[in-house]
Amino acid sequence: MARAGIDAIVLRPSPDYRFLGGHGGGYLVVTADALAHTADPAAFVPGDARRVGVDPEMRVRELFGLAVEAELVPASSVLAPLRLRKEPDDLAGIERAVAAAESVLGQARELVWFGATERAMARRLGLLLGESGCEEVLALRVAAGEHTASPAHAPSERVINPGDALTVSLCGRWGGYCAEVARVFAVAEPPDDFEAMHSVVLAAHDAGLSALRPGVPVSDVALAVREVIDGSGYGRFAARHVGRGIGFGPDEGPRPGEDTVLAAAMTFCLEPAVHVPDLFGARLADVVACTGGGPVTLGSAARTLHVLER
């Protein structure tokens, strides 16, 4: 804070708040002299503060409620670098979250998909997430057939039929930690050329995984993924983003567009994808820990193409 010229930090319940030990409601106020958990943050901001770091998730009324003359700046300028490397307890928490997400994915394989709609299956997965202990569903995607080609597709009333490609993506928060897992399936049998596309995405995932090592710029992970997809001829259909950091929040550093160099105890959601408009798409997502011994995938779900039998 001193190096950034910030005299106080005010946080509401958010990933930064949880990172500093906040729990329940209220605010955390950090100054050079104290850390206060309070319902009245304005009372703890020094009267002579010139710059105050605020939570990026604070609402406008909360910002006005501070009633300070100081310049307000994002607290993430101080906290984001500290959140890059996880403590052992954090890594264990993320691993538990991944296990919970994968348990739901495993149950998804046993559901009856034929004749159901995307929206109906999304509702069923939402219930399973709740039963798994998920505190907050952050993203839930079910896309069938041509809808798998749309990265931002929301579940619709489209009926799932034999011969469809299917994308299932789950992202949530368990025990305060976030996890995401995404897999592609085929219903009864894969559509023509889908297995070939899936094999390209799987190879890109393996290349990105191999690059996730200490001392490697995170941009090199993106490069490794894109070289595989470009070499396959699918380059112009590759997803723009290949991953991002994950932990207390679903989208945090390190990010491929930044200059961050990977270090041990960083966690990364690796998510290569290819989307061919009006045809189909494939996306794989896994949470990976960067360790001194190399990358460690925190889950164990198979990445092979699974054919749903019903």
mmCIF file of C-alpha atoms in Angstrom, residues 140-268:
data_model
loop_
_atom_site.group_PDB
_atom_site.id
_atom_site.type_symbol
_atom_site.label_atom_id
_atom_site.label_comp_id
_atom_site.label_asym_id
_atom_site.label_seq_id
_atom_site.Cartn_x
_atom_site.Cartn_y
_atom_site.Cartn_z
ATOM 1 C CA LEU A 140 -23.592 -23.438 -16.311
ATOM 2 C CA ARG A 141 -23.594 -24.253 -20.003
ATOM 3 C CA VAL A 142 -25.412 -26.984 -21.887
ATOM 4 C CA ALA A 143 -25.139 -26.709 -25.662
ATOM 5 C CA ALA A 144 -26.186 -29.310 -28.225
ATOM 6 C CA GLY A 145 -25.490 -29.731 -31.925
ATOM 7 C CA GLU A 146 -24.917 -26.455 -33.768
ATOM 8 C CA HIS A 147 -25.193 -24.570 -30.474
ATOM 9 C CA THR A 148 -21.809 -25.971 -29.399
ATOM 10 C CA ALA A 149 -20.326 -23.623 -32.013
ATOM 11 C CA SER A 150 -21.420 -20.576 -30.007
ATOM 12 C CA PRO A 151 -19.077 -19.779 -27.088
ATOM 13 C CA ALA A 152 -21.696 -17.693 -25.272
ATOM 14 C CA HIS A 153 -24.725 -19.913 -25.899
ATOM 15 C CA ALA A 154 -27.340 -19.990 -23.119
ATOM 16 C CA PRO A 155 -29.382 -23.197 -22.657
ATOM 17 C CA SER A 156 -32.497 -23.110 -24.824
ATOM 18 C CA GLU A 157 -35.537 -25.242 -25.653
ATOM 19 C CA ARG A 158 -33.574 -27.121 -28.322
ATOM 20 C CA VAL A 159 -34.203 -30.869 -28.018
ATOM 21 C CA ILE A 160 -31.101 -33.066 -27.673
ATOM 22 C CA ASN A 161 -31.067 -35.829 -30.297
ATOM 23 C CA PRO A 162 -28.918 -38.839 -31.189
ATOM 24 C CA GLY A 163 -25.966 -37.754 -33.307
ATOM 25 C CA ASP A 164 -25.581 -34.422 -31.515
ATOM 26 C CA ALA A 165 -22.341 -33.057 -30.177
ATOM 27 C CA LEU A 166 -22.820 -31.797 -26.626
ATOM 28 C CA THR A 167 -20.871 -29.362 -24.451
ATOM 29 C CA VAL A 168 -21.297 -29.353 -20.670
ATOM 30 C CA SER A 169 -19.489 -26.662 -18.679
ATOM 31 C CA LEU A 170 -19.791 -26.151 -14.912
ATOM 32 C CA CYS A 171 -18.283 -23.316 -12.867
ATOM 33 C CA GLY A 172 -19.121 -22.668 -9.241
ATOM 34 C CA ARG A 173 -17.863 -21.871 -5.768
ATOM 35 C CA TRP A 174 -17.425 -24.425 -3.002
ATOM 36 C CA GLY A 175 -16.060 -23.514 0.422
ATOM 37 C CA GLY A 176 -15.191 -20.061 -0.891
ATOM 38 C CA TYR A 177 -13.068 -21.430 -3.776
ATOM 39 C CA CYS A 178 -13.916 -21.557 -7.471
ATOM 40 C CA ALA A 179 -13.544 -24.407 -9.915
ATOM 41 C CA GLU A 180 -14.530 -25.055 -13.499
ATOM 42 C CA VAL A 181 -14.681 -28.181 -15.591
ATOM 43 C CA ALA A 182 -15.896 -28.539 -19.190
ATOM 44 C CA ARG A 183 -16.187 -31.612 -21.388
ATOM 45 C CA VAL A 184 -17.705 -32.514 -24.741
ATOM 46 C CA PHE A 185 -19.846 -35.577 -25.365
ATOM 47 C CA ALA A 186 -21.527 -37.212 -28.310
ATOM 48 C CA VAL A 187 -25.102 -38.437 -28.047
ATOM 49 C CA ALA A 188 -25.328 -42.064 -29.289
ATOM 50 C CA GLU A 189 -22.665 -41.422 -31.943
ATOM 51 C CA PRO A 190 -20.357 -38.532 -32.876
ATOM 52 C CA PRO A 191 -21.296 -36.378 -35.863
ATOM 53 C CA ASP A 192 -19.037 -36.530 -38.916
ATOM 54 C CA ASP A 193 -15.598 -34.952 -38.319
ATOM 55 C CA PHE A 194 -16.346 -34.208 -34.678
ATOM 56 C CA GLU A 195 -13.841 -36.729 -33.334
ATOM 57 C CA ALA A 196 -11.130 -35.093 -35.441
ATOM 58 C CA MET A 197 -11.944 -31.657 -34.004
ATOM 59 C CA HIS A 198 -12.013 -33.033 -30.481
ATOM 60 C CA SER A 199 -8.590 -34.630 -30.983
ATOM 61 C CA VAL A 200 -7.191 -31.230 -32.018
ATOM 62 C CA VAL A 201 -8.576 -29.547 -28.890
ATOM 63 C CA LEU A 202 -7.239 -32.404 -26.763
ATOM 64 C CA ALA A 203 -3.779 -32.035 -28.322
ATOM 65 C CA ALA A 204 -3.911 -28.268 -27.742
ATOM 66 C CA HIS A 205 -4.869 -28.904 -24.110
ATOM 67 C CA ASP A 206 -1.883 -31.246 -23.701
ATOM 68 C CA ALA A 207 0.443 -28.661 -25.254
ATOM 69 C CA GLY A 208 -0.823 -25.931 -22.953
ATOM 70 C CA LEU A 209 -0.504 -28.232 -19.957
ATOM 71 C CA SER A 210 3.125 -29.006 -20.796
ATOM 72 C CA ALA A 211 3.898 -25.269 -20.942
ATOM 73 C CA LEU A 212 2.474 -24.528 -17.488
ATOM 74 C CA ARG A 213 5.805 -24.532 -15.633
ATOM 75 C CA PRO A 214 7.570 -22.108 -13.274
ATOM 76 C CA GLY A 215 9.645 -19.521 -15.087
ATOM 77 C CA VAL A 216 7.526 -19.629 -18.256
ATOM 78 C CA PRO A 217 5.646 -16.461 -19.297
ATOM 79 C CA VAL A 218 1.932 -17.186 -19.214
ATOM 80 C CA SER A 219 1.733 -15.897 -22.793
ATOM 81 C CA ASP A 220 3.776 -18.967 -23.815
ATOM 82 C CA VAL A 221 0.916 -21.190 -22.647
ATOM 83 C CA ALA A 222 -1.402 -19.424 -25.073
ATOM 84 C CA LEU A 223 1.215 -19.720 -27.804
ATOM 85 C CA ALA A 224 1.587 -23.470 -27.249
ATOM 86 C CA VAL A 225 -2.191 -23.953 -27.510
ATOM 87 C CA ARG A 226 -2.550 -21.815 -30.617
ATOM 88 C CA GLU A 227 0.361 -23.441 -32.449
ATOM 89 C CA VAL A 228 -1.391 -26.815 -32.247
ATOM 90 C CA ILE A 229 -4.747 -25.441 -33.389
ATOM 91 C CA ASP A 230 -3.184 -23.331 -36.145
ATOM 92 C CA GLY A 231 -1.251 -26.364 -37.401
ATOM 93 C CA SER A 232 -4.443 -28.387 -37.632
ATOM 94 C CA GLY A 233 -6.156 -25.951 -40.005
ATOM 95 C CA TYR A 234 -8.692 -24.871 -37.396
ATOM 96 C CA GLY A 235 -6.753 -21.726 -36.507
ATOM 97 C CA ARG A 236 -9.383 -19.218 -37.593
ATOM 98 C CA PHE A 237 -11.967 -21.025 -35.464
ATOM 99 C CA ALA A 238 -9.884 -21.101 -32.260
ATOM 100 C CA ALA A 239 -11.248 -19.452 -29.130
ATOM 101 C CA ARG A 240 -9.548 -16.159 -28.386
ATOM 102 C CA HIS A 241 -8.933 -17.024 -24.730
ATOM 103 C CA VAL A 242 -7.075 -20.187 -23.711
ATOM 104 C CA GLY A 243 -7.431 -19.780 -19.962
ATOM 105 C CA ARG A 244 -7.136 -17.596 -16.881
ATOM 106 C CA GLY A 245 -6.221 -17.790 -13.225
ATOM 107 C CA ILE A 246 -8.772 -19.166 -10.795
ATOM 108 C CA GLY A 247 -9.025 -19.312 -7.009
ATOM 109 C CA PHE A 248 -11.126 -17.090 -4.753
ATOM 110 C CA GLY A 249 -12.562 -15.667 -7.982
ATOM 111 C CA PRO A 250 -13.502 -17.432 -11.235
ATOM 112 C CA ASP A 251 -11.402 -15.074 -13.358
ATOM 113 C CA GLU A 252 -8.189 -13.720 -11.873
ATOM 114 C CA GLY A 253 -4.480 -13.658 -12.683
ATOM 115 C CA PRO A 254 -2.403 -14.964 -14.272
ATOM 116 C CA ARG A 255 -3.928 -14.077 -17.633
ATOM 117 C CA PRO A 256 -2.350 -14.859 -21.036
ATOM 118 C CA GLY A 257 -2.638 -11.222 -22.131
ATOM 119 C CA GLU A 258 -0.389 -10.110 -19.280
ATOM 120 C CA ASP A 259 3.390 -10.318 -18.780
ATOM 121 C CA THR A 260 3.142 -12.562 -15.707
ATOM 122 C CA VAL A 261 5.793 -15.254 -15.400
ATOM 123 C CA LEU A 262 4.423 -18.479 -13.974
ATOM 124 C CA ALA A 263 5.593 -19.524 -10.518
ATOM 125 C CA ALA A 264 4.945 -22.430 -8.196
ATOM 126 C CA ALA A 265 1.552 -22.320 -6.392
ATOM 127 C CA MET A 266 -0.244 -20.459 -9.173
ATOM 128 C CA THR A 267 -3.519 -22.012 -10.382
ATOM 129 C CA PHE A 268 -4.829 -21.738 -13.927
#
